[in-house]
PDB file of C-alpha atoms and ligand atoms in Angstrom:
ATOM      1  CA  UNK A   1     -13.921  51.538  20.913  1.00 53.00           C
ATOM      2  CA  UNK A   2     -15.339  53.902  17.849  1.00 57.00           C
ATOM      3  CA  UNK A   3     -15.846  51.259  15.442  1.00 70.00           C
ATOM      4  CA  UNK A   4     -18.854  52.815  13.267  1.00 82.00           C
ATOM      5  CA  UNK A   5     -21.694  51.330  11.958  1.00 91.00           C
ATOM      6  CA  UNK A   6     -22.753  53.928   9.101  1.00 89.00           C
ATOM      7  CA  UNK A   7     -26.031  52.382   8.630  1.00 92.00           C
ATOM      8  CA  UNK A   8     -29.258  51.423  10.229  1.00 94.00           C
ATOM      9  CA  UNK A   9     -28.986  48.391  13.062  1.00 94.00           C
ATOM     10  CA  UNK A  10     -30.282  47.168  15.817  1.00 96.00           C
ATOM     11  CA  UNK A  11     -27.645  45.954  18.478  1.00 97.00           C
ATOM     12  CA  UNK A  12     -27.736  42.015  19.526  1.00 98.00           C
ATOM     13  CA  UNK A  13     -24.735  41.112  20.926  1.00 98.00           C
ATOM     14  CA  UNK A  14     -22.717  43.936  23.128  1.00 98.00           C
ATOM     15  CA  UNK A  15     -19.009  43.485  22.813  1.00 98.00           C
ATOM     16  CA  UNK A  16     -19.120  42.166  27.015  1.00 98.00           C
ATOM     17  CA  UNK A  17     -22.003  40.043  26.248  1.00 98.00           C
ATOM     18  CA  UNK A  18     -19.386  38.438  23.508  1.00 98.00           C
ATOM     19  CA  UNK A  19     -16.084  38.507  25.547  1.00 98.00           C
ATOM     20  CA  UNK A  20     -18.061  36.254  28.871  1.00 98.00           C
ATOM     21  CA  UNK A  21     -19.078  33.789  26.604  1.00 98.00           C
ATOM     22  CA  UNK A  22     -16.238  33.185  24.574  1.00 98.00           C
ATOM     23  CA  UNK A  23     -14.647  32.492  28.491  1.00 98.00           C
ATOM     24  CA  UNK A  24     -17.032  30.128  28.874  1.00 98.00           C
ATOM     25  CA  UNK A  25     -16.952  28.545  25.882  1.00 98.00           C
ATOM     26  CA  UNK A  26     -13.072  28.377  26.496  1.00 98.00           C
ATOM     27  CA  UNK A  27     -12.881  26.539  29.681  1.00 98.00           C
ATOM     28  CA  UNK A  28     -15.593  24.089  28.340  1.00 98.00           C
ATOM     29  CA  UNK A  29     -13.794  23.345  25.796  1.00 98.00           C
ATOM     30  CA  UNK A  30     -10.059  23.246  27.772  1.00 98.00           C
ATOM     31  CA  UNK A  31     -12.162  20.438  30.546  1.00 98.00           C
ATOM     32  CA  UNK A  32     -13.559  18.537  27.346  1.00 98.00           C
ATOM     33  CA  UNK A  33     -10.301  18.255  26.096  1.00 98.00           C
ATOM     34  CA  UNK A  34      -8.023  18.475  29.066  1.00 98.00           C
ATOM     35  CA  UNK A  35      -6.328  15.284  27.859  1.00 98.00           C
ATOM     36  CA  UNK A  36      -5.977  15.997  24.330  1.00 98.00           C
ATOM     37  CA  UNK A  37      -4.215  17.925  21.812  1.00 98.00           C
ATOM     38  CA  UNK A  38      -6.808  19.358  19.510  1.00 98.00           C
ATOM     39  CA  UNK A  39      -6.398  21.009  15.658  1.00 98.00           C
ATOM     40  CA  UNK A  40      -8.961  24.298  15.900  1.00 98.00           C
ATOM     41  CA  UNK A  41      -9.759  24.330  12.141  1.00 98.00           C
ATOM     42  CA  UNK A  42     -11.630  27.562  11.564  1.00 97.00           C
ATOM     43  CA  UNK A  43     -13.989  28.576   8.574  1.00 96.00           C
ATOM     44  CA  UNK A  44     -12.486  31.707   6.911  1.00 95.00           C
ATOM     45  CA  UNK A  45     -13.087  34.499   6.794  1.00 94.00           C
ATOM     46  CA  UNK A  46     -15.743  35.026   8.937  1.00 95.00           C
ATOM     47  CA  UNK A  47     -14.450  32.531  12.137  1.00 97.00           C
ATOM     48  CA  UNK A  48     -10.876  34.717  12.369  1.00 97.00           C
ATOM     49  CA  UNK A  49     -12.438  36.989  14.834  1.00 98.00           C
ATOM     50  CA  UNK A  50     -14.067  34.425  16.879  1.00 98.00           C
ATOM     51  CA  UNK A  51     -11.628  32.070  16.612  1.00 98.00           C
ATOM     52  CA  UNK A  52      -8.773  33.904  17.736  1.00 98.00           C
ATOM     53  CA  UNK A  53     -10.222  35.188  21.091  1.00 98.00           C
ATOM     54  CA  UNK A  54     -11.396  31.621  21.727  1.00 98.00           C
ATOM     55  CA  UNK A  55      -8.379  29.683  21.017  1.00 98.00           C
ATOM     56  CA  UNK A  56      -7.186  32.906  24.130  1.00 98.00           C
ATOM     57  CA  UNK A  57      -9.692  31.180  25.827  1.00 98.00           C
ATOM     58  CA  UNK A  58      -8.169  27.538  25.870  1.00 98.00           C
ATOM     59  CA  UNK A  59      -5.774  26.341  27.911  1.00 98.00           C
ATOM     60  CA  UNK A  60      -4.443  23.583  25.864  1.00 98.00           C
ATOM     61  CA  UNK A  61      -1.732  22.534  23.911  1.00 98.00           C
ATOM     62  CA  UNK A  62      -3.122  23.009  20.318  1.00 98.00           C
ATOM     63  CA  UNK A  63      -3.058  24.420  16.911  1.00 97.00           C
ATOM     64  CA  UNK A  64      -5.336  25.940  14.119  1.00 97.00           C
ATOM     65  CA  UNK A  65      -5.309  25.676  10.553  1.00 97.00           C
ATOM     66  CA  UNK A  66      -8.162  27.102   8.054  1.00 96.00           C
ATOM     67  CA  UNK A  67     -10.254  26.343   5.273  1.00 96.00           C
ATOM     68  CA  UNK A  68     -12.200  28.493   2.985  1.00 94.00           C
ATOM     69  CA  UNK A  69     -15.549  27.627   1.400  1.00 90.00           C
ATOM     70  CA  UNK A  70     -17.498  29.401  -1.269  1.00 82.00           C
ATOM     71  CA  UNK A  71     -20.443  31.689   0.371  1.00 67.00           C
ATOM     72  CA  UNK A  72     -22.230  34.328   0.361  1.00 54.00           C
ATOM     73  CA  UNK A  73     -20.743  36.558  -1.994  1.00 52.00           C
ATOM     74  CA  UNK A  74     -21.894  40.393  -2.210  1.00 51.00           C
ATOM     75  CA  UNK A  75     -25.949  38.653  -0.858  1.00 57.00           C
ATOM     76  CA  UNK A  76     -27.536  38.506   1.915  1.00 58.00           C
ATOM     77  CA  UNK A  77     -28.772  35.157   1.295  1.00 62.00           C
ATOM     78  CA  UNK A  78     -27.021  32.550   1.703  1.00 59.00           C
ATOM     79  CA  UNK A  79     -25.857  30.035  -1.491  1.00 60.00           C
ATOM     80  CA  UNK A  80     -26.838  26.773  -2.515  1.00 65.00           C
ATOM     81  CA  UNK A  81     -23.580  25.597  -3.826  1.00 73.00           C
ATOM     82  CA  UNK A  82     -20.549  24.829  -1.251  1.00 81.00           C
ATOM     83  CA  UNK A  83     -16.882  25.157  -2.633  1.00 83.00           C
ATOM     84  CA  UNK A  84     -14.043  24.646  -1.377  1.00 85.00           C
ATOM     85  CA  UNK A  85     -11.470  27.187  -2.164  1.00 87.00           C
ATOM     86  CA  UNK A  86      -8.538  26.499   0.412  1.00 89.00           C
ATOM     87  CA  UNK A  87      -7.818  23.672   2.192  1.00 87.00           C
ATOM     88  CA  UNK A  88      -6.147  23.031   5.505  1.00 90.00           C
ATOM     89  CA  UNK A  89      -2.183  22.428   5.626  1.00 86.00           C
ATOM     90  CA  UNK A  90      -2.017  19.958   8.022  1.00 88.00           C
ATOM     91  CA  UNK A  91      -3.063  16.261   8.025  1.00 93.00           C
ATOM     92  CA  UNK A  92      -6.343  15.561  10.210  1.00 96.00           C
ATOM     93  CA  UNK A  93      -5.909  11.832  10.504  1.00 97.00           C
ATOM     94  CA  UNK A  94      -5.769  10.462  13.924  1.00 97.00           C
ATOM     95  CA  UNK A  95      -6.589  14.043  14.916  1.00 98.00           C
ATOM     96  CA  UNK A  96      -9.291  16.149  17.646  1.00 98.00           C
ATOM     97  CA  UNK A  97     -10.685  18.190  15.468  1.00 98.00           C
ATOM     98  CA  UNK A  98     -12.961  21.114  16.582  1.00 98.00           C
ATOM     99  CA  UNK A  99     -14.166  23.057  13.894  1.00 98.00           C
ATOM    100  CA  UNK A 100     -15.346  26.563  14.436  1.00 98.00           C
ATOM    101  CA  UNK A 101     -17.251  28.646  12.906  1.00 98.00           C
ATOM    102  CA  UNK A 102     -18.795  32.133  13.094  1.00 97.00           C
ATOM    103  CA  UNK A 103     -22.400  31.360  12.296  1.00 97.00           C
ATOM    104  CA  UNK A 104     -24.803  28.241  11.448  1.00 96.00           C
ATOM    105  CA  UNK A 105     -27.160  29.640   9.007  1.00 94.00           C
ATOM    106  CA  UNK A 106     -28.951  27.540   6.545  1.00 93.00           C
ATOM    107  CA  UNK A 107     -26.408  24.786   7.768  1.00 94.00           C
ATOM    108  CA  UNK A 108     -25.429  24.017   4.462  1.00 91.00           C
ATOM    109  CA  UNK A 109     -21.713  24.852   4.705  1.00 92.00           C
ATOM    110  CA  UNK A 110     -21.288  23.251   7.699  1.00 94.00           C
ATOM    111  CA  UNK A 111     -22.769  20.094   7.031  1.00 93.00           C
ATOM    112  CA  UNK A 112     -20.542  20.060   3.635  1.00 91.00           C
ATOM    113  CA  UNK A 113     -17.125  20.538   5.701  1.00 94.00           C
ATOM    114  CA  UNK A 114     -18.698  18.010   7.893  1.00 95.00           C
ATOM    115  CA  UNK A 115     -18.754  15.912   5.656  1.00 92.00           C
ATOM    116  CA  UNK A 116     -15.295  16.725   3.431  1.00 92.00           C
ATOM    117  CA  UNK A 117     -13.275  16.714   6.884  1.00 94.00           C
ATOM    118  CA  UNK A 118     -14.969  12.817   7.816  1.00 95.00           C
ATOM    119  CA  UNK A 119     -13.377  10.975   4.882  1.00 95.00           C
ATOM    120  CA  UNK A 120      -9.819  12.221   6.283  1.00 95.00           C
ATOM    121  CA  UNK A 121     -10.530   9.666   9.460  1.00 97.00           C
ATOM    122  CA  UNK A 122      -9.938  12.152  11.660  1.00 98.00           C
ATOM    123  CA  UNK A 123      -9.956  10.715  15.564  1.00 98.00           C
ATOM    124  CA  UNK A 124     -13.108  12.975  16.714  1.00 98.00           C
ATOM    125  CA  UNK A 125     -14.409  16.350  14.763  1.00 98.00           C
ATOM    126  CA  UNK A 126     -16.519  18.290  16.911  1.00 98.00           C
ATOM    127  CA  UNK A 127     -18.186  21.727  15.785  1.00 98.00           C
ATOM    128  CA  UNK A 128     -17.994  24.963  17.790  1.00 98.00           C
ATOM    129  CA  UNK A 129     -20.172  27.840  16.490  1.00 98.00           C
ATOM    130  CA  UNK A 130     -20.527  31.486  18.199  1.00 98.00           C
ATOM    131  CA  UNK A 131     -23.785  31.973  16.745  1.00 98.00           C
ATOM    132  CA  UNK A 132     -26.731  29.585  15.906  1.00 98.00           C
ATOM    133  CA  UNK A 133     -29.818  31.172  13.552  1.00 96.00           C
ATOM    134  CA  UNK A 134     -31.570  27.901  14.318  1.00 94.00           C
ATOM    135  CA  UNK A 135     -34.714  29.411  12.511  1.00 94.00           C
ATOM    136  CA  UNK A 136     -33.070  29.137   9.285  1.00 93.00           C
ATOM    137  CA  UNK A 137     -31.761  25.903   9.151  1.00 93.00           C
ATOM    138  CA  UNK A 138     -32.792  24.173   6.117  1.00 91.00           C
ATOM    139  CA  UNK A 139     -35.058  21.191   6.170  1.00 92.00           C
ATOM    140  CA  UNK A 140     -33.450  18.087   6.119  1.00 91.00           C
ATOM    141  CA  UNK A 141     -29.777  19.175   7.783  1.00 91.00           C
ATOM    142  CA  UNK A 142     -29.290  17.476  10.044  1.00 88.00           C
ATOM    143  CA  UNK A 143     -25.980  19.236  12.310  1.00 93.00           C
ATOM    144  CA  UNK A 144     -25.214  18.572  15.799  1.00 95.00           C
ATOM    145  CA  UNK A 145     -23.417  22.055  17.351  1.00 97.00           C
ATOM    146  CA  UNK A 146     -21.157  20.757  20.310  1.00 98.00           C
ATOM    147  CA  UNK A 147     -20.897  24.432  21.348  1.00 98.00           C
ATOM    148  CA  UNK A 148     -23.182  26.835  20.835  1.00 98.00           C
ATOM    149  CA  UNK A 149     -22.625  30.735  21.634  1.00 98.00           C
ATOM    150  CA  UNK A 150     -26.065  32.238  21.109  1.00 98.00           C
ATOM    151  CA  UNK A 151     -28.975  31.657  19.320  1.00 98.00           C
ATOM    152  CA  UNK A 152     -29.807  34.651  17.364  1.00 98.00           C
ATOM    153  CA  UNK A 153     -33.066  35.344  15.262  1.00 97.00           C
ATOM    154  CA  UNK A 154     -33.088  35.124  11.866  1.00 96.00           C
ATOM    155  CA  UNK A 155     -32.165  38.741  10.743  1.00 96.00           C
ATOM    156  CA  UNK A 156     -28.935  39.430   8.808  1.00 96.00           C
ATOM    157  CA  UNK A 157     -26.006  40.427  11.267  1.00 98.00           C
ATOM    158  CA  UNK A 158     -22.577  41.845  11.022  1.00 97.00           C
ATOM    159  CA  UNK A 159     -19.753  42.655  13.143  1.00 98.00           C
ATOM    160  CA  UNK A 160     -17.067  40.113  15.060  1.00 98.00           C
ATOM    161  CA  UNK A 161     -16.392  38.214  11.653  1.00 98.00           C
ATOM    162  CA  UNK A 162     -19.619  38.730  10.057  1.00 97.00           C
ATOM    163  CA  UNK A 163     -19.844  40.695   7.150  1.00 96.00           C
ATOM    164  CA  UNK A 164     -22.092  42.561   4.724  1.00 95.00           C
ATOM    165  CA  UNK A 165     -20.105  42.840   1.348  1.00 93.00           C
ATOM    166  CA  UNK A 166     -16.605  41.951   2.977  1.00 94.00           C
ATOM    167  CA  UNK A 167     -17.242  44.879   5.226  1.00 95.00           C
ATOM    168  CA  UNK A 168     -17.560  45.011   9.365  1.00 96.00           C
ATOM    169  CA  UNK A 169     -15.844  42.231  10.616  1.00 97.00           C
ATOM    170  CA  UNK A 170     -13.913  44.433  12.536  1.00 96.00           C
ATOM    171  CA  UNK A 171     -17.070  45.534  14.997  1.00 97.00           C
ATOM    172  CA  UNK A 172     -16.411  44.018  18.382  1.00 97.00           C
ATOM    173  CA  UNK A 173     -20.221  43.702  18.805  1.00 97.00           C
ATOM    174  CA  UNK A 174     -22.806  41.722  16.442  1.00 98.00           C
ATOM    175  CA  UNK A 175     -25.696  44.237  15.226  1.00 98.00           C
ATOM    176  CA  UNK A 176     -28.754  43.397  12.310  1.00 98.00           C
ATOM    177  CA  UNK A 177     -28.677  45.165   9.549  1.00 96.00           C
ATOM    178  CA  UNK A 178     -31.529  45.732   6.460  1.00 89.00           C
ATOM    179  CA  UNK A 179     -31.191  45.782   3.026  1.00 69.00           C
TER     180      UNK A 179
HETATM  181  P1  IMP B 201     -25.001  28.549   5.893  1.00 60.56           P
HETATM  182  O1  IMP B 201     -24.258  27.691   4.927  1.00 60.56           O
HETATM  183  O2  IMP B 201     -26.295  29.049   5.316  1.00 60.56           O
HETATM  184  O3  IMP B 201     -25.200  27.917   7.248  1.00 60.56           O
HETATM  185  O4  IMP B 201     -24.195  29.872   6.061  1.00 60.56           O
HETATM  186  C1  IMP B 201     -23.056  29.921   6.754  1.00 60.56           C
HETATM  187  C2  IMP B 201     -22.176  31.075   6.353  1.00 60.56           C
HETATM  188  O5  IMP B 201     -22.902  32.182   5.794  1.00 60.56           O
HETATM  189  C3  IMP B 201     -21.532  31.589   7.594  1.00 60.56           C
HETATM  190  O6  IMP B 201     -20.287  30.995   7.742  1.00 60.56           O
HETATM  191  C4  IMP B 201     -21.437  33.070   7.359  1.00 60.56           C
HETATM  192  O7  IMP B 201     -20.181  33.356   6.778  1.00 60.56           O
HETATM  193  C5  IMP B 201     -22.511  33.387   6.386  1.00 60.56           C
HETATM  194  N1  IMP B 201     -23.672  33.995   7.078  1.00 60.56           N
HETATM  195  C6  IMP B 201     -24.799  33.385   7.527  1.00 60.56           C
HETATM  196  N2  IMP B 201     -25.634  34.239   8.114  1.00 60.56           N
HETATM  197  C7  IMP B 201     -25.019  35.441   8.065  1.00 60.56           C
HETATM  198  C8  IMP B 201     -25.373  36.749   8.534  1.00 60.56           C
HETATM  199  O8  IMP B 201     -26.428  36.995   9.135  1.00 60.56           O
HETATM  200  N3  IMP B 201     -24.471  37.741   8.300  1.00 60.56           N
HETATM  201  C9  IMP B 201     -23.285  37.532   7.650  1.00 60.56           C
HETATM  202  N4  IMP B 201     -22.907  36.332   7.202  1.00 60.56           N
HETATM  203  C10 IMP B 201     -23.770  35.288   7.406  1.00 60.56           C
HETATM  204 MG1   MG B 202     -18.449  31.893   7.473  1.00 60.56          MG
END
C-alpha cells in the first residue's frame, strides 16, 4: 500500500509486525472469554483502526459501542483535563466489558474512563491497548493493561489510529514523528 508519510519518521511498527499481533491478541482474548458475550467499547477516534481488525480477530459473539474523550487537540502533548464528549449507547450493567484503546500514554484518559465506566456496575471491565508508552506514564496512575500490544518508547507516533493534527490514521504501520 502507498500510504505516504510526507514528513520525517522513523518506522516502529511494520504493517505485518501489526497484523500477527492483533491475531494474537484475538485468540487471547476469544479463550479468555470463550464463555461470554463481551461489549468491545473503543476510545474514539484513535481505537477505530485497531479496534476493528481486532474485533476480526475474535471469535465471539459480541458487540462494540464508543466513547469519545477530550485529548490531545492540535499538541503533541498530551492534556491534563479528561472530557467526555460522547458516551456509549448501550447499558454496561451486568456487562464484559473490554475497553480498547489505541495507546496508554500519560494514562490519564484511561484511568478516567476507568473510572466513569466502574460506577455503571458493569460485570467485569478489562482494558486492551495496542500500544503501551510505559515511559510516560504519569506518577501516581496506577492502570492495569489486560492486553498489551507493544511497548513503544516514548517518541510521538502516528499511523493505525494515531494521529498528528487529525491526520494519518489511515497508515497501516505506526512510525515517530518530530515536531
Ligand atoms: P494519555 O491520556 O496521556 O494516556 O493519552 C492517551 C491518548 O492520547 C491516546 O488515546 C491517544 O489518542 C493520544 N496519544 C498518546 N500518545 C500519542 C502519540 O504518540 N501519538 C498520537 N496520539 C497519542
Ligand atoms: Mg485515543
Amino acid at each position: 500500500m502507498m500510504a505516504v508519510l510526507d514528513r520525517p519518521h522513523e518506522l516502529i511498527l511494520s504493517e505485518s509486525q501489526i497484523e500477527e499481533k492483533v491475531r494474537e491478541l484475538g485468540s487471547e482474548i476469544t479463550n479468555d472469554y470463550f464463555d461470554k458475550t463481551p461489549i468491545i467499547v473503543g476510545i474514539l477516534k484513535g481505537s477505530v483502526t485497531f479496534l476493528a481488525d481486532l474485533i476480526r480477530s475474535i471469535d465471539l459473539r459480541l458487540s462494540i459501542d464508543f466513547i469519545a474523550v477530550s485529548s490531545y487537540g492540535s499538541e503533541m502533548k498530551s492534556s491534563e483535563v479528561v472530557k467526555i464528549l460522547h458516551d456509549m449507547g448501550t447499558s454496561i450493567q451486568g456487562r464484559d466489558v473490554l475497553l480498547v484503546e489505541d495507546i496508554v500514554d500519560t494514562g490519564l484518559t484511561l484511568a478516567y474512563v476507568v473510572e466513569n465506566l466502574s460506577i455503571k456496575h458493569p460485570k467485569s471491565l478489562k482494558i486492551c491497548a495496542l500500544l503501551d508508552k510505559k515511559e510516560a506514564r504519569k506518577p501516581g496512575i496506577e492502570l492495569k493493561i489486560d492486553y498489551v500490544g507493544f511497548e513503544v518508547p516514548n517518541k510521538f507516533l502516528v499511523g493505525y489510529g494515531l494521529d498528528y493534527d487529525e491526520y494519518y490514521r489511515n497508515l497501516p504501520f505506526v512510525a515517530a514523528i518530530s515536531e
